[in-house]
GROMACS .gro file of C-alpha atoms in nm:
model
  327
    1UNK     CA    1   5.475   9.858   9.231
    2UNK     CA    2   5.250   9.749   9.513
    3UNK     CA    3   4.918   9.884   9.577
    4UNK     CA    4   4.926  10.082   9.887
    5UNK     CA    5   4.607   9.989   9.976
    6UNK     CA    6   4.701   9.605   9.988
    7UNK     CA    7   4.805   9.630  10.391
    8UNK     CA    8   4.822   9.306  10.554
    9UNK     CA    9   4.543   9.252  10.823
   10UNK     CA   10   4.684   8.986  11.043
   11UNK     CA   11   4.903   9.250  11.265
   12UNK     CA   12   4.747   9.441  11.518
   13UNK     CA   13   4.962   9.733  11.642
   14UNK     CA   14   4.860   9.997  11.858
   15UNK     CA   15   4.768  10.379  11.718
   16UNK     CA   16   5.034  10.519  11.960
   17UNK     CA   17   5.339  10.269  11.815
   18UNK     CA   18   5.609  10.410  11.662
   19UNK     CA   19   5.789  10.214  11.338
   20UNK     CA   20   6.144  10.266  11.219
   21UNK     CA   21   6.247  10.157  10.823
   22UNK     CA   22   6.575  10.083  10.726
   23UNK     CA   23   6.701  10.054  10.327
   24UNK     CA   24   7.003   9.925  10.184
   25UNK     CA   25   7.013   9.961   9.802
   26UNK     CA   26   7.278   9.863   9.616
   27UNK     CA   27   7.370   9.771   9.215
   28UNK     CA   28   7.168   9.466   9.231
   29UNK     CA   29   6.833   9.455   9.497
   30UNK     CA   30   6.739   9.689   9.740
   31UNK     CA   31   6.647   9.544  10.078
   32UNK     CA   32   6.394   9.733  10.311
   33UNK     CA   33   6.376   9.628  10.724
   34UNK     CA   34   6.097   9.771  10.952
   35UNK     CA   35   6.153   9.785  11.275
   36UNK     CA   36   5.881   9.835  11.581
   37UNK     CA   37   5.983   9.993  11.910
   38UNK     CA   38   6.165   9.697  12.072
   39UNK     CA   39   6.400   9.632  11.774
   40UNK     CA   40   6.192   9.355  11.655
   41UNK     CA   41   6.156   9.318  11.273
   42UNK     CA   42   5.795   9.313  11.178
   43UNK     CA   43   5.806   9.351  10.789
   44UNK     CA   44   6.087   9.327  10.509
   45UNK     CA   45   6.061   9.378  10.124
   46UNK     CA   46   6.282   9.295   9.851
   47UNK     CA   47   6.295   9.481   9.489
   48UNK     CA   48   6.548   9.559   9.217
   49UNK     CA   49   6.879   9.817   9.190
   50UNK     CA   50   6.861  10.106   9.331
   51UNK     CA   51   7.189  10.267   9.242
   52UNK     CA   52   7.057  10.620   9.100
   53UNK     CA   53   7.402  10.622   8.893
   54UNK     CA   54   7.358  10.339   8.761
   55UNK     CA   55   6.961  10.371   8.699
   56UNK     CA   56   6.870  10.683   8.725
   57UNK     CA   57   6.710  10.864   8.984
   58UNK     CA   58   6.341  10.733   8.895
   59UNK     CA   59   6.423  10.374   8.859
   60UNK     CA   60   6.629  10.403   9.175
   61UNK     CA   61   6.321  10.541   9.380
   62UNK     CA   62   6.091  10.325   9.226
   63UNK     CA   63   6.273   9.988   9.377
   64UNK     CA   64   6.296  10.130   9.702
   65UNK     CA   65   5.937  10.266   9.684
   66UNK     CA   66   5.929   9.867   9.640
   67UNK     CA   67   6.045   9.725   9.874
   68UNK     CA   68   5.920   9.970  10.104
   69UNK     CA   69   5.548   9.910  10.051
   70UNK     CA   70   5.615   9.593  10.077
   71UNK     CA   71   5.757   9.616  10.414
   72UNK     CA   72   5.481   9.825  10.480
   73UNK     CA   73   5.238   9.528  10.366
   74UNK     CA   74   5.464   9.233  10.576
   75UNK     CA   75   5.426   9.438  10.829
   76UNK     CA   76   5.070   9.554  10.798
   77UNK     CA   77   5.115   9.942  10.857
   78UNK     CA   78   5.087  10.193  10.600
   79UNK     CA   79   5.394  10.406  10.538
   80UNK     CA   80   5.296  10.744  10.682
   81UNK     CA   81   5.314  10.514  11.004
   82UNK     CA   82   5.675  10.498  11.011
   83UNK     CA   83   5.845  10.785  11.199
   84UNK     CA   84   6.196  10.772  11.071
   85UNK     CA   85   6.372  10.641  10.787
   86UNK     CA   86   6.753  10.619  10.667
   87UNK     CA   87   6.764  10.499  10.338
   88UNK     CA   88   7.124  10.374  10.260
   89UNK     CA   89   7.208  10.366   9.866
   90UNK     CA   90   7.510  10.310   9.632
   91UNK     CA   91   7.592  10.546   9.381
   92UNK     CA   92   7.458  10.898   9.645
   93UNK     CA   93   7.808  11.065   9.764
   94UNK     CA   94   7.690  11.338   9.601
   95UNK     CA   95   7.461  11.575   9.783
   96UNK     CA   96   7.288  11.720   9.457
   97UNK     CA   97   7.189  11.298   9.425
   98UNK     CA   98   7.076  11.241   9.798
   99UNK     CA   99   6.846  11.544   9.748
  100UNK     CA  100   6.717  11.465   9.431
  101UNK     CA  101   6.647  11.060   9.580
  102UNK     CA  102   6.428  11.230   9.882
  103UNK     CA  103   6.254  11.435   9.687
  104UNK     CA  104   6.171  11.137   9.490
  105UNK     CA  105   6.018  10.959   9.787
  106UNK     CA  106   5.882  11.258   9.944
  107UNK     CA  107   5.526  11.159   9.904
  108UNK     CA  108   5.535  10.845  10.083
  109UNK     CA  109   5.482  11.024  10.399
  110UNK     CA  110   5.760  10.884  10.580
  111UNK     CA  111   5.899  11.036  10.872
  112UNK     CA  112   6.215  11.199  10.962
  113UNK     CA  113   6.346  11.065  10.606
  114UNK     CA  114   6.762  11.116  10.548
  115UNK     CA  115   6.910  10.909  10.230
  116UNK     CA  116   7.281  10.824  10.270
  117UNK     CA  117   7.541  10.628  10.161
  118UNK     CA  118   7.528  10.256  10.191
  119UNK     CA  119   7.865  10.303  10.325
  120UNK     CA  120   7.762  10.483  10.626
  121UNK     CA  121   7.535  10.259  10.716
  122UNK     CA  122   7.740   9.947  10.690
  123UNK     CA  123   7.963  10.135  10.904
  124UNK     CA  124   7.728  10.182  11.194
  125UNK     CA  125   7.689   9.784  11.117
  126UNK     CA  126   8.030   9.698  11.162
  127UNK     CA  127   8.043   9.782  11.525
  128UNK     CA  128   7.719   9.988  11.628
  129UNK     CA  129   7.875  10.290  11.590
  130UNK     CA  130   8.206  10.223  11.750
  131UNK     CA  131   8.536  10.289  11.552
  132UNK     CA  132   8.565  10.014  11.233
  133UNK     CA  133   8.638   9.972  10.890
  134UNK     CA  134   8.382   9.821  10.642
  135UNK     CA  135   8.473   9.653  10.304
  136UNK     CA  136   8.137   9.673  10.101
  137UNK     CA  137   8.167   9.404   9.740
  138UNK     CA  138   7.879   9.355   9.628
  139UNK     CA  139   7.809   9.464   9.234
  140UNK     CA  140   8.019   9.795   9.307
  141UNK     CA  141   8.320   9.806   9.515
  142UNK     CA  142   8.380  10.076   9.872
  143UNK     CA  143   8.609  10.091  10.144
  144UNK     CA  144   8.530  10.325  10.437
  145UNK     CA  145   8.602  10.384  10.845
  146UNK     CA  146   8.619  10.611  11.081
  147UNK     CA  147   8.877  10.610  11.401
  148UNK     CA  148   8.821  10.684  11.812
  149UNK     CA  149   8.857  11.106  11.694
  150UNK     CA  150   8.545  11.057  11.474
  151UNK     CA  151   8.772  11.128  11.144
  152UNK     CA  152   8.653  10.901  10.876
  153UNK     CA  153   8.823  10.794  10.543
  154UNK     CA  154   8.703  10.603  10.225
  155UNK     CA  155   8.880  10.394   9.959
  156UNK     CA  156   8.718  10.300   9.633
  157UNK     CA  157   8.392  10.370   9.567
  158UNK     CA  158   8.539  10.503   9.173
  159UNK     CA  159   8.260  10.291   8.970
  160UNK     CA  160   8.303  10.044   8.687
  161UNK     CA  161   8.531  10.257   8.464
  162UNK     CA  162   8.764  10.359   8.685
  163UNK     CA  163   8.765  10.124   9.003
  164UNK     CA  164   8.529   9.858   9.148
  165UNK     CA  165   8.810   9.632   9.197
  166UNK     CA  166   8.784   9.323   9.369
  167UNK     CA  167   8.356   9.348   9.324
  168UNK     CA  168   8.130   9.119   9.099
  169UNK     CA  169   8.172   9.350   8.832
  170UNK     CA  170   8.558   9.364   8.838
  171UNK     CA  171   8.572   8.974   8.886
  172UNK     CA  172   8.355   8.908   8.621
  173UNK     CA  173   8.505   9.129   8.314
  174UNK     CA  174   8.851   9.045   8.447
  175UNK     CA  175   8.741   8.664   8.361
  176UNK     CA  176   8.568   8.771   8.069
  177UNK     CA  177   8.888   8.896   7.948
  178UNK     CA  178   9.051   8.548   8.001
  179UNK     CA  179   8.796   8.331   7.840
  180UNK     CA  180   8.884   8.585   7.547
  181UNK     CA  181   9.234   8.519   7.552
  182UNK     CA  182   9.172   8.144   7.584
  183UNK     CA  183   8.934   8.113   7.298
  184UNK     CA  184   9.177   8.305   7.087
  185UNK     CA  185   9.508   8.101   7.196
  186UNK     CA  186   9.640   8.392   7.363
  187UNK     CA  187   9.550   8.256   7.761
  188UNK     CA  188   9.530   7.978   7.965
  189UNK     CA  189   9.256   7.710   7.880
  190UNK     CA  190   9.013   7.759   8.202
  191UNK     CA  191   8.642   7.623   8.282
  192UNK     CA  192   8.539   7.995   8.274
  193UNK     CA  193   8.454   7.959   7.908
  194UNK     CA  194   8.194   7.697   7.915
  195UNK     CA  195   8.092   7.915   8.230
  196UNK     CA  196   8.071   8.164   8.034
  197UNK     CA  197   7.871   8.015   7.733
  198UNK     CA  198   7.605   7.861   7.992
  199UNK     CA  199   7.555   8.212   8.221
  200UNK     CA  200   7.493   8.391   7.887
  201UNK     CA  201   7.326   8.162   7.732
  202UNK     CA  202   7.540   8.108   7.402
  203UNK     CA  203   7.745   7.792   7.256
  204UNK     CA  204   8.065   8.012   7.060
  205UNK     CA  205   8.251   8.306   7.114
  206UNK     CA  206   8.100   8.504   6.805
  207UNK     CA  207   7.714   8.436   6.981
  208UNK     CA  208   7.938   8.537   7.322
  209UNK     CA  209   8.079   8.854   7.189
  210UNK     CA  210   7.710   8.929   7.087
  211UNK     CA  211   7.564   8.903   7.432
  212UNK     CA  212   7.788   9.065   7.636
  213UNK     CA  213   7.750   9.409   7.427
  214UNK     CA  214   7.402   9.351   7.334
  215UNK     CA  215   7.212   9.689   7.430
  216UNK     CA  216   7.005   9.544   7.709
  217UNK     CA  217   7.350   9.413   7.904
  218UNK     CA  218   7.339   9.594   8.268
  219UNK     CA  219   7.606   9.613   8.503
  220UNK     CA  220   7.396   9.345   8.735
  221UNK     CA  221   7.384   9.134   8.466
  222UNK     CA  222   7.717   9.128   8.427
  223UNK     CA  223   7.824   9.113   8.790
  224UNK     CA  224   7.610   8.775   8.817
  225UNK     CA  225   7.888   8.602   8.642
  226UNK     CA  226   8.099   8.678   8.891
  227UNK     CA  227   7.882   8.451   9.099
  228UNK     CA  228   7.997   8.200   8.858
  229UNK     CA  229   8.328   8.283   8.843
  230UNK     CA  230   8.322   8.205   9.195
  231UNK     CA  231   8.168   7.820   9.140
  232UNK     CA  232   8.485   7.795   8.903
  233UNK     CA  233   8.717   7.840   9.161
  234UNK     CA  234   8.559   7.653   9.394
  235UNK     CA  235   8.637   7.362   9.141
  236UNK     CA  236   8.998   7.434   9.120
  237UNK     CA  237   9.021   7.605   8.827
  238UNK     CA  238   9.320   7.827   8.816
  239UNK     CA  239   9.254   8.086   8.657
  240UNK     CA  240   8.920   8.128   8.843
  241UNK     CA  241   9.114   8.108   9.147
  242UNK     CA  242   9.379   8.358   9.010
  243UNK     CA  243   9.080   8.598   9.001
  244UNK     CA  244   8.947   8.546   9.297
  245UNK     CA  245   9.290   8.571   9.498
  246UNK     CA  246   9.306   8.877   9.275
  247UNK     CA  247   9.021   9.051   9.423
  248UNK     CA  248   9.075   9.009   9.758
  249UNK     CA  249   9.471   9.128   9.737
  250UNK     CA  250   9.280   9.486   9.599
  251UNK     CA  251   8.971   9.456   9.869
  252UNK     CA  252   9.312   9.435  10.079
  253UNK     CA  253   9.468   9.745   9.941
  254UNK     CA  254   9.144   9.937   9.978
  255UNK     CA  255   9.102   9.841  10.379
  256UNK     CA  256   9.492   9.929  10.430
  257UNK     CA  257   9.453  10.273  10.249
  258UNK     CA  258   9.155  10.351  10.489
  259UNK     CA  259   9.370  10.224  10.802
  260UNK     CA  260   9.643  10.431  10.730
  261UNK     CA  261   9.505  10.747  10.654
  262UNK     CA  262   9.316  10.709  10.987
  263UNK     CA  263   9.618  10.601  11.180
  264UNK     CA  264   9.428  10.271  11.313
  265UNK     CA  265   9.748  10.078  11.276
  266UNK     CA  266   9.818   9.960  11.622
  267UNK     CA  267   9.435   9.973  11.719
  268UNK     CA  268   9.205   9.693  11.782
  269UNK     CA  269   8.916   9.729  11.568
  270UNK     CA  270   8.604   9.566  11.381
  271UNK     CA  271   8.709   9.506  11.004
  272UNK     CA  272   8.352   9.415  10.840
  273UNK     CA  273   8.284   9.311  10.535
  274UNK     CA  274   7.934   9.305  10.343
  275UNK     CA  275   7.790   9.192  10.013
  276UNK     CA  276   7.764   8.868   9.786
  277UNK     CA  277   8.149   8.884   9.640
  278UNK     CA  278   8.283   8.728   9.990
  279UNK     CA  279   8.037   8.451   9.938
  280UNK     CA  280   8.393   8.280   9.759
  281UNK     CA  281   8.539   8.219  10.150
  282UNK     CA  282   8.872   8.185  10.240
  283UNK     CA  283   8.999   8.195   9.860
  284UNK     CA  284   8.897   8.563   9.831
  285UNK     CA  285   8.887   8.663  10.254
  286UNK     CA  286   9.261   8.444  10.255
  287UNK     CA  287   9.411   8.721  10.038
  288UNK     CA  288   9.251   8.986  10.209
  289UNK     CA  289   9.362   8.875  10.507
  290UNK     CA  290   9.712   8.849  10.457
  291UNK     CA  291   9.678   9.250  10.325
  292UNK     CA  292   9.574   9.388  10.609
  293UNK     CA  293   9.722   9.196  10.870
  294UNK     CA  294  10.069   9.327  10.759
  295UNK     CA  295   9.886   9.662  10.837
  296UNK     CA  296   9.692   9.628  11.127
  297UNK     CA  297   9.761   9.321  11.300
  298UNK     CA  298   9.517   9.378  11.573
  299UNK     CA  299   9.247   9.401  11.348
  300UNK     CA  300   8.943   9.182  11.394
  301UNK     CA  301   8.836   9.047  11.024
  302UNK     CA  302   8.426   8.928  11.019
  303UNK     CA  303   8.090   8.960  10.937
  304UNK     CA  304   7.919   9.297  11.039
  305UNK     CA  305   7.754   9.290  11.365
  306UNK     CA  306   7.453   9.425  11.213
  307UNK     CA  307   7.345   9.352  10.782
  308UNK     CA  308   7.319   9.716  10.657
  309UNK     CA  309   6.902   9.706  10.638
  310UNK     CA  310   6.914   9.623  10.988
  311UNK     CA  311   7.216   9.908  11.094
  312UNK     CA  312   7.004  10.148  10.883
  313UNK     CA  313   6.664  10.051  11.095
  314UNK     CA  314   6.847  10.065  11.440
  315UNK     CA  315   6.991  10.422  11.330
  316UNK     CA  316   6.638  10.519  11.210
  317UNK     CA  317   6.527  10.450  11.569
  318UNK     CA  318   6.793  10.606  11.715
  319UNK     CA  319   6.748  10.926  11.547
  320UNK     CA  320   7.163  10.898  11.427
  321UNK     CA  321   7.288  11.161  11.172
  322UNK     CA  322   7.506  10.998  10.890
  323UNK     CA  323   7.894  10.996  10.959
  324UNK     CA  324   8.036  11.285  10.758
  325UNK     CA  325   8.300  11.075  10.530
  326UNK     CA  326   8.544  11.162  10.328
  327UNK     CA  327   8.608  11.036  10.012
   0.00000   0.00000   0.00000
């Protein structure tokens, strides 16, 4: 934690100046943006998950207590400066969650606080508020949108038991589960396993098996091999490549579910998609593509127009309610 009394003294803003904070939080860092009046970004902090379902609701305020005094500190303002907030988090569909997350960071002082879903505000990123769809693959796995009559629609989102698909957490147990096979004759020979061995820091599979269900194992630090996994099929290996193809045919799925229920089919639209699994390119986005396309044709595949810290800000500043989505 940082020292709130640790506020940087090379900014000089005026008494009157209002400050907006944005937060995206997700099952690996949590990302805070502080905006001034004018839009421009005077401070940004970084800290650790913030996925209260993942966590817990303490850890999860703690890292965005964070990165939020550390904003506070880049930007040299103290957070009972800031006169709105939206703090966008994984892992908060549920109401009884979202209240227990701001009464966590109730005593920061910040103003006009509302804690959402990540997916809402990578939403308002994907266009600035105009009719989208947003793919969100980070550690976790979401698909949501919302059409021209304001009805919204969300795919995914089920967590690493029963969904995640196509995220780092999906695409690195799925090629867990093939170095297994390999190493016991049952698979495909593939790179993945000295992958493997190096990321976890072991030379066989019994010192493998140990440190993948050794007690201290998170999620994140499982997802991080997908990063991995992603190297490997950048080298050609098949099976990595299988995976990776893999991921984006069920990223796919998820964004056609969404524009179907919505009835976006013969609409032109902003289909955004945020977090580290699409840093694999066209092997992963190729896939996806080819999904949705047979769906939507009109659809325009790319990088948010906002990141989500920044969305969140510029909705903080605009004083925007969360989008009311359904599951």
């Amino acid at each position: 934690m940082i020292s709130q009394s640790k506020w940087r003294s090379g900014h000089s803003h005026s008494a009157h100046e209002q400050f907006f904070l944005g937060v995206d939080g997700g099952g690996s860092k949590t990302h805070a943006l502080l905006l001034d009046q004018s839009k421009n970004i005077i401070g940004e902090g970084l800290a650790g998950p913030a996925n209260p379902l993942r966590v817990g609701v303490p850890a999860a305020a703690n890292a965005v207590e964070s990165a939020v005094l550390a904003a506070c500190v880049d930007a040299g303002i103290e957070p009972a400066s800031i006169a709105a907030a939206r703090i966008g988090l994984a892992g908060v569909r549920e109401a009884e969650v979202r209240h227990r997350m701001r009464a966590a960071l109730a005593h920061l002082g910040l103003g006009d606080l509302l804690v959402l879903a990540d997916s809402r505000i990578a939403l308002y990123g994907a266009a600035g508020g105009r009719p989208a769809v947003v793919i969100i693959a980070g550690t976790g796995s979401i698909c949501c949108g919302i059409n021209g009559l304001g009805k919204s629609a969300c795919a995914g989102g089920w967590g690493p038991v029963a969904g995640d698909e196509g995220s780092g957490v999906w695409i690195a147990r799925r090629a867990l589960q093939l170095v297994a096979q390999a190493t016991d004759g049952r698979g495909v020979q593939t790179l993945l396993i000295e992958a493997a061995y190096k990321y976890f820091q072991t030379t066989t599979p019994d010192e493998l098996l140990a440190a993948i269900y050794a007690p201290e194992m998170t999620h994140d630090r499982i997802a991080g091999f997908g990063r991995e996994v992603i190297a490997t099929a950048e080298q050609n290996d098949v099976i990595a490549r299988e995976i990776i193809a893999t991921a984006g045919y069920d990223l796919g799925q998820m964004a056609a579910s969404v524009i179907r229920r919505l009835g976006m089919q013969r609409e032109r639209f902003a289909l955004a998609y945020v977090g580290g699994v699409f840093a694999a390119g066209e092997i992963l986005i190729g896939p996806l593509r080819d999904v949705v396309s047979r769906v939507a044709p009109d659809a325009s595949l790319a990088r948010p127009q906002f990141p989500p810290a920044m969305a969140a800000a510029l909705m903080a500043r605009e004083g925007r309610q969360p989008l009311a989505l359904a599951g």
